[in-house]
Amino acid sequence: MSEEIKVQETAESADQDLSNVVAYKKGDVVKGKIVKIEDNQAIVDIGYKYDGIIPLKELSNVSLDNASEAVEIGQELELKVLSLDDNKEKLLLSKRAVDSEQSWTDLQAKLDAGTIIEAQVKDVVKGGLVVDVGLRGFVPASMVERHFVEDFADYKGRTLRLKVKELDREKNKVVLSQKDVLDEEFEASKKQLMGELKVGQQLDGTVQRLTQFGAFVDIGGIDGLVHISEMAWHHVQQPSEVVQEGDKVQVQVLKVDPENDRISLSIRATQPGPWQQAADKFQPGEIVTGTVKRLVSFGAFVEIAPGVEGLVHISQIAHRHIGTPHEVLKEGQDVSVKVLDFNPAEKRVSLSIKETEEAPEAPAKPERKSDRERGGSRGSHSNEPIPPRESLNLTLGERFGDKLSKFK
């Protein structure tokens, strides 16, 4: 075959190849494959006479530092033609434009259905997080977690599970929430757990927060309240006297109220009561030190061990007679008491203060006076001596003579 024929066939083949090339124009959506990635752009083969370029800013709706953050070699994409110049062999394409158009439709469907989507955090900005959902999505700080987060610095690069909260195409606004997803999961878990709880059940928990009236304890995804009266067997003024946030505690379930989402717990119910602890500690006849806790009209209640109070009856307070316990005692006073009777099964202790003290000596009794002394005293108002008994009888006879004879 002559050189002339070869040249002619080559020219015809080239003309044929060119005739098979699809003509593209601005705005067309084309399919292509990533063949090369540079820092600020990606090179794409769309089956045209020359490769197209996707600039960095056209790769995503969120800001990127490098093209490799959005695409990888061999990846097939749908792209929109931004401009085409055959003379300069320059073809500019956009992934972002196609993603945006499709994303608005997809996100609206997910908003309507309440679908959970996953998206990676691309940036941390003031007030929240920026995520890539085909569009620039924003997760406000208050919608990231169920709890308060002070610093979001380590959230960049994380994948979040989100629900679409708000879409506004005119303002190019997409608001999403992870908190909604977590709240739904929490409610489902709480409902299941509350259904499994039984009164009297003992569980391990973690103190979440303290209030004036008690402590909230996490018992596996849900919180229950330990009222201040259930924190210890002794009197507690502040919950911080017993526990701190983060403490691991054992609790007993007192009450479950699914309708009002309330769980009542007790720490003290998991511990031996003061009467159990004191069962072998006190014996009748023993003298111990206690603190006056309450004064009542009939006596005083004295605490001889944490949570163990006994009664000192008013008759056992002092050797002398007293009208009220307040004459001798005051609340908060430390006193020595003798254990008269100790019955831990009935939670009863009888105590005495006066039996710890020596009784005072009785005053001396006055001497009895003789009959003569008594007589002398009776005649002290007259100088006349008292007549003898016979003389007294005679005098009566003389005086009443006839009258007495009538009774004989």
Coordinates of C-alpha atoms in Angstrom, one line a residue:
M1 CA 0.0 0.0 0.0
S2 CA 1.4 3.4 -1.0
E3 CA 2.1 6.2 1.4
E4 CA -0.6 8.3 -0.3
I5 CA -3.3 5.6 0.5
K6 CA -2.1 5.3 4.2
V7 CA -2.4 9.1 4.7
Q8 CA -5.8 9.1 3.1
E9 CA -7.1 6.3 5.3
T10 CA -5.7 8.0 8.4
A11 CA -7.4 11.3 7.5
E12 CA -10.7 9.5 6.9
S13 CA -10.4 7.7 10.2
A14 CA -9.7 11.0 12.0
D15 CA -12.7 12.6 10.3
Q16 CA -14.8 9.6 11.3
D17 CA -13.7 9.9 15.0
L18 CA -14.5 13.6 15.1
S19 CA -17.9 13.0 13.6
N20 CA -18.6 10.5 16.5
V21 CA -17.7 13.1 19.2
V22 CA -20.8 14.4 20.9
A23 CA -21.1 18.1 20.8
Y24 CA -21.7 19.6 24.2
K25 CA -22.8 23.1 25.3
K26 CA -23.0 25.1 28.4
G27 CA -25.6 23.7 30.9
D28 CA -25.5 20.1 29.7
V29 CA -25.3 17.3 32.3
V30 CA -22.6 14.7 31.3
K31 CA -21.1 11.6 32.8
G32 CA -17.4 11.3 33.4
K33 CA -14.6 9.4 35.2
I34 CA -12.0 11.0 37.4
V35 CA -8.6 10.3 35.7
K36 CA -6.3 12.6 37.7
I37 CA -6.5 14.6 41.0
E38 CA -4.5 17.7 41.6
D39 CA -4.5 20.0 44.7
N40 CA -6.9 22.5 43.3
Q41 CA -8.8 20.6 40.6
A42 CA -9.8 17.2 39.3
I43 CA -9.3 16.0 35.7
V44 CA -12.3 14.1 34.1
D45 CA -12.7 12.0 31.0
I46 CA -16.2 12.6 29.6
G47 CA -15.6 11.0 26.2
Y48 CA -14.9 14.4 24.6
K49 CA -12.0 15.4 22.4
Y50 CA -10.1 16.5 25.5
D51 CA -10.5 16.1 29.2
G52 CA -12.5 18.4 31.4
I53 CA -11.5 20.2 34.6
I54 CA -13.5 20.4 37.8
P55 CA -12.1 23.4 39.8
L56 CA -11.8 22.9 43.6
K57 CA -14.7 25.2 44.4
E58 CA -17.0 23.2 42.0
L59 CA -16.3 19.9 43.6
S60 CA -18.4 20.5 46.7
N61 CA -20.9 22.9 48.4
V62 CA -18.6 23.1 51.4
S63 CA -15.1 24.5 51.4
L64 CA -12.2 22.1 50.7
D65 CA -8.5 22.2 51.2
N66 CA -7.7 19.6 48.6
A67 CA -9.6 18.0 45.6
S68 CA -8.9 14.6 47.1
E69 CA -11.4 15.4 49.9
A70 CA -14.3 15.2 47.4
V71 CA -13.3 12.7 44.7
E72 CA -11.0 9.7 44.0
I73 CA -9.4 8.4 40.8
G74 CA -11.8 6.1 38.8
Q75 CA -14.9 7.6 40.4
E76 CA -17.8 8.1 38.0
L77 CA -19.8 11.3 38.3
E78 CA -22.6 13.3 36.8
L79 CA -21.3 16.8 36.0
K80 CA -22.7 20.0 34.6
V81 CA -20.9 21.9 31.8
L82 CA -20.0 25.3 32.9
S83 CA -18.1 26.4 29.8
L84 CA -16.5 24.9 26.7
D85 CA -13.8 26.5 24.5
D86 CA -12.6 24.2 21.6
N87 CA -10.1 26.7 20.4
K88 CA -8.3 26.6 23.8
E89 CA -9.4 23.1 24.5
K90 CA -10.8 24.2 27.8
L91 CA -13.8 22.4 29.3
L92 CA -15.0 23.5 32.8
L93 CA -17.3 21.2 34.7
S94 CA -19.1 21.3 38.0
K95 CA -20.0 18.5 40.4
R96 CA -21.4 20.9 42.9
A97 CA -24.1 22.1 40.5
V98 CA -25.5 18.6 39.9
D99 CA -25.2 17.7 43.5
S100 CA -27.2 20.8 44.5
E101 CA -30.0 20.2 42.2
Q102 CA -30.4 16.6 43.2
S103 CA -29.8 17.3 46.9
W104 CA -32.7 19.7 47.2
T105 CA -35.1 17.1 45.9
D106 CA -33.6 14.3 48.1
L107 CA -33.5 16.4 51.2
Q108 CA -37.1 17.5 50.8
A109 CA -38.1 13.9 50.6
K110 CA -36.1 13.0 53.7
L111 CA -37.6 16.0 55.6
D112 CA -41.1 14.8 54.7
A113 CA -40.4 11.2 55.7
G114 CA -38.3 12.0 58.8
T115 CA -35.4 9.9 57.4
I116 CA -32.1 9.7 59.2
I117 CA -29.1 10.6 57.0
E118 CA -25.3 10.5 57.6
A119 CA -23.0 13.3 56.8
Q120 CA -19.4 14.2 57.6
V121 CA -18.5 17.4 59.5
K122 CA -16.5 19.5 57.1
D123 CA -15.9 22.5 59.3
V124 CA -16.5 23.9 62.8
V125 CA -17.8 27.5 62.7
K126 CA -19.2 29.9 65.1
G127 CA -22.6 28.6 66.4
G128 CA -22.3 25.1 65.0
L129 CA -21.0 22.6 62.5
V130 CA -20.9 22.6 58.6
V131 CA -21.7 19.2 57.0
D132 CA -21.8 18.1 53.4
V133 CA -25.2 16.7 52.4
G134 CA -24.8 17.6 48.7
L135 CA -25.5 21.1 49.9
R136 CA -23.9 23.1 52.6
G137 CA -25.7 21.9 55.7
F138 CA -25.6 23.6 59.1
V139 CA -26.0 21.9 62.4
P140 CA -26.6 24.5 65.2
A141 CA -24.6 23.9 68.4
S142 CA -27.8 23.3 70.3
M143 CA -28.8 20.5 67.9
V144 CA -25.5 18.5 68.0
E145 CA -25.9 16.5 71.2
R146 CA -28.5 16.0 74.0
H147 CA -26.0 17.6 76.4
F148 CA -24.2 20.9 76.3
V149 CA -20.9 20.8 74.4
E150 CA -18.4 23.6 75.2
D151 CA -15.8 22.9 72.5
F152 CA -16.5 21.4 69.0
A153 CA -12.9 21.4 67.9
D154 CA -12.6 17.6 67.7
Y155 CA -15.9 17.2 65.8
K156 CA -14.3 18.0 62.4
G157 CA -14.2 14.8 60.3
R158 CA -16.8 13.0 62.4
T159 CA -19.8 11.4 60.7
L160 CA -23.1 12.5 62.3
R161 CA -26.5 10.9 62.0
L162 CA -28.9 13.7 61.2
K163 CA -32.5 14.7 60.5
V164 CA -33.4 17.6 58.2
K165 CA -35.0 20.3 60.3
E166 CA -35.4 23.2 57.8
L167 CA -35.0 23.8 54.0
D168 CA -35.2 27.2 52.3
R169 CA -34.1 27.0 48.7
E170 CA -34.4 30.7 48.1
K171 CA -32.0 31.5 51.0
N172 CA -29.9 28.4 50.2
K173 CA -30.5 27.3 53.8
V174 CA -30.3 23.7 55.1
V175 CA -30.6 23.1 58.8
L176 CA -30.1 19.7 60.3
S177 CA -30.1 18.1 63.8
Q178 CA -28.4 15.2 65.4
K179 CA -30.1 15.9 68.7
D180 CA -33.5 14.9 67.2
V181 CA -32.1 11.5 66.3
L182 CA -30.5 11.0 69.8
D183 CA -33.8 12.1 71.5
E184 CA -35.8 9.6 69.6
E185 CA -33.4 6.8 70.5
F186 CA -33.3 7.9 74.1
E187 CA -37.1 7.8 74.3
A188 CA -37.3 4.4 72.8
S189 CA -34.6 3.1 75.1
K190 CA -36.2 4.7 78.1
K191 CA -39.6 3.2 77.3
Q192 CA -38.1 -0.2 77.0
L193 CA -36.1 0.1 80.2
M194 CA -38.9 1.4 82.2
G195 CA -41.0 -1.6 81.1
E196 CA -38.3 -3.9 82.5
L197 CA -37.8 -2.2 85.8
K198 CA -39.2 -3.8 89.0
V199 CA -39.8 -2.3 92.4
G200 CA -37.1 -3.6 94.8
Q201 CA -34.6 -4.2 92.0
Q202 CA -31.1 -3.1 92.7
L203 CA -29.0 -1.5 90.0
D204 CA -25.6 0.2 89.5
G205 CA -25.8 3.8 88.5
T206 CA -23.8 7.0 87.9
V207 CA -24.7 10.3 89.6
Q208 CA -25.5 12.8 86.8
R209 CA -26.4 16.0 88.6
L210 CA -27.3 17.3 92.1
T211 CA -30.2 19.5 93.1
Q212 CA -31.4 20.8 96.4
F213 CA -33.9 18.0 96.8
G214 CA -31.7 15.1 95.7
A215 CA -29.6 13.5 93.0
F216 CA -30.4 12.2 89.5
V217 CA -28.7 8.9 88.8
D218 CA -28.2 7.3 85.3
I219 CA -29.2 3.7 85.5
G220 CA -28.4 2.7 82.0
G221 CA -29.6 5.4 79.6
I222 CA -32.3 6.9 81.8
D223 CA -32.2 9.0 85.0
G224 CA -34.0 8.3 88.2
L225 CA -34.3 10.6 91.2
V226 CA -32.8 9.7 94.6
H227 CA -34.7 12.1 96.9
I228 CA -32.6 13.6 99.7
S229 CA -34.5 11.6 102.3
E230 CA -33.4 8.4 100.5
M231 CA -29.7 9.2 100.3
A232 CA -28.6 7.9 103.7
W233 CA -30.0 6.6 106.9
H234 CA -28.9 9.7 108.8
H235 CA -30.3 13.2 108.2
V236 CA -28.8 14.8 105.1
Q237 CA -29.0 18.6 104.6
Q238 CA -27.3 18.8 101.2
P239 CA -26.9 15.9 98.6
S240 CA -23.2 16.8 98.3
E241 CA -22.7 15.5 101.8
V242 CA -23.2 12.0 100.4
V243 CA -22.4 12.0 96.7
Q244 CA -20.7 14.0 93.9
E245 CA -21.4 14.1 90.2
G246 CA -19.8 11.2 88.5
D247 CA -19.9 8.9 91.5
K248 CA -20.8 5.3 91.0
V249 CA -23.6 4.2 93.3
Q250 CA -25.9 1.3 93.9
V251 CA -29.6 2.1 94.0
Q252 CA -32.8 0.3 94.7
V253 CA -36.0 1.0 92.6
L254 CA -38.7 2.4 94.8
K255 CA -41.3 3.4 92.2
V256 CA -41.8 3.4 88.4
D257 CA -44.2 5.9 86.8
P258 CA -44.1 5.5 83.0
E259 CA -47.0 7.9 82.4
N260 CA -45.0 10.8 84.0
D261 CA -41.5 9.4 83.1
R262 CA -40.5 9.2 86.7
I263 CA -38.3 6.7 88.5
S264 CA -37.8 6.9 92.2
L265 CA -34.6 5.4 93.6
S266 CA -33.0 4.9 97.0
I267 CA -29.3 4.7 98.0
R268 CA -30.0 4.0 101.6
A269 CA -32.2 1.0 100.9
T270 CA -29.1 -0.8 99.5
Q271 CA -27.2 -0.3 102.8
P272 CA -27.7 -1.9 106.2
G273 CA -29.9 0.3 108.3
P274 CA -28.7 1.9 111.5
W275 CA -30.7 -0.5 113.6
Q276 CA -29.1 -3.4 111.9
Q277 CA -25.7 -2.0 112.4
A278 CA -26.4 -1.3 116.0
A279 CA -28.0 -4.6 116.8
D280 CA -24.9 -6.0 118.7
K281 CA -23.5 -2.6 119.7
F282 CA -25.6 -1.7 122.8
Q283 CA -26.5 -3.8 125.8
P284 CA -28.9 -2.9 128.7
G285 CA -27.0 -1.3 131.6
E286 CA -24.3 0.2 129.3
I287 CA -23.6 3.9 129.6
V288 CA -23.0 5.7 126.3
T289 CA -22.8 9.3 125.0
G290 CA -25.6 10.7 122.8
T291 CA -26.9 13.9 121.4
V292 CA -30.3 15.4 122.3
K293 CA -32.2 15.6 119.0
R294 CA -35.7 16.5 120.0
L295 CA -37.4 17.7 123.2
V296 CA -41.1 16.8 123.7
S297 CA -43.4 17.2 126.6
F298 CA -42.9 13.7 127.9
G299 CA -39.2 13.5 127.5
A300 CA -36.2 13.8 125.2
F301 CA -35.0 11.8 122.1
V302 CA -31.3 11.1 122.2
E303 CA -29.3 9.8 119.2
I304 CA -26.8 7.2 120.4
A305 CA -25.6 6.1 116.9
P306 CA -26.3 7.6 113.4
G307 CA -30.0 7.0 112.8
V308 CA -30.6 5.4 116.2
E309 CA -32.6 7.5 118.7
G310 CA -33.8 6.4 122.1
L311 CA -36.3 8.0 124.5
V312 CA -35.3 9.5 127.9
H313 CA -38.7 9.7 129.6
I314 CA -39.2 12.9 131.6
S315 CA -39.0 10.8 134.8
Q316 CA -35.5 9.6 133.8
I317 CA -34.0 13.0 133.1
A318 CA -33.2 14.2 136.6
H319 CA -33.5 13.0 140.2
R320 CA -35.6 16.1 141.1
H321 CA -39.0 16.7 139.8
I322 CA -39.1 18.8 136.6
G323 CA -42.1 20.2 134.8
T324 CA -40.7 20.0 131.2
P325 CA -37.4 18.6 129.7
H326 CA -36.5 22.2 128.6
E327 CA -35.7 23.0 132.3
V328 CA -32.7 20.7 132.1
L329 CA -31.8 19.9 128.4
K330 CA -31.5 21.7 125.1
E331 CA -31.4 20.3 121.5
G332 CA -27.9 19.5 120.3
Q333 CA -26.6 18.9 123.8
D334 CA -24.3 15.9 124.4
V335 CA -25.3 13.8 127.3
S336 CA -24.4 10.5 129.0
V337 CA -27.2 8.0 129.1
K338 CA -27.7 4.5 130.4
V339 CA -29.4 1.9 128.2
L340 CA -32.4 0.6 130.1
D341 CA -33.8 -1.5 127.2
F342 CA -32.6 -2.1 123.6
N343 CA -34.9 -3.7 121.0
P344 CA -33.5 -3.3 117.5
A345 CA -36.3 -5.4 116.0
E346 CA -38.9 -2.9 117.1
K347 CA -36.5 0.1 116.7
R348 CA -36.9 1.1 120.3
V349 CA -34.4 2.2 123.0
S350 CA -35.2 3.3 126.5
L351 CA -32.6 5.5 128.1
S352 CA -31.9 7.3 131.4
I353 CA -29.9 10.3 132.2
K354 CA -30.4 10.3 136.0
E355 CA -29.1 6.8 136.4
T356 CA -25.7 8.0 135.1
E357 CA -25.6 10.5 138.0
E358 CA -25.3 9.9 141.7
A359 CA -28.5 10.7 143.6
P360 CA -28.3 13.6 146.0
E361 CA -28.3 12.9 149.8
A362 CA -31.8 13.1 151.4
P363 CA -32.3 15.9 154.0
A364 CA -32.2 14.9 157.8
K365 CA -35.6 14.2 159.3
P366 CA -36.6 16.4 162.4
E367 CA -36.7 14.7 165.9
R368 CA -40.1 13.7 167.3
K369 CA -41.2 15.7 170.4
S370 CA -42.3 14.0 173.6
D371 CA -45.9 14.1 174.8
R372 CA -44.8 16.4 177.6
E373 CA -43.2 18.7 175.1
R374 CA -46.3 18.6 172.9
G375 CA -48.4 19.3 176.0
G376 CA -46.2 22.1 177.1
S377 CA -46.6 23.6 173.7
R378 CA -50.3 23.4 173.9
G379 CA -50.3 25.2 177.2
S380 CA -47.9 27.8 176.3
H381 CA -50.7 30.4 176.2
S382 CA -51.6 29.8 179.9
N383 CA -49.6 30.0 183.1
E384 CA -51.8 27.4 184.8
P385 CA -50.4 23.8 185.0
I386 CA -52.3 21.1 183.3
P387 CA -54.3 19.1 185.9
P388 CA -53.8 15.3 186.2
R389 CA -56.1 12.9 184.3
E390 CA -58.2 12.0 187.4
S391 CA -58.7 15.7 188.2
L392 CA -59.8 16.2 184.7
N393 CA -62.4 13.5 185.0
L394 CA -63.7 14.9 188.3
T395 CA -64.0 18.2 186.9
L396 CA -66.2 16.9 184.0
G397 CA -68.3 15.0 186.5
E398 CA -68.8 18.0 188.6
R399 CA -69.7 20.1 185.6
F400 CA -72.0 17.7 183.9
G401 CA -73.2 15.6 186.8
D402 CA -76.9 15.0 186.2
K403 CA -76.5 15.0 182.5
L404 CA -74.0 12.2 182.5
S405 CA -76.1 10.1 184.7
K406 CA -78.8 9.9 182.0
F407 CA -76.4 7.8 179.8
K408 CA -75.7 5.2 182.4

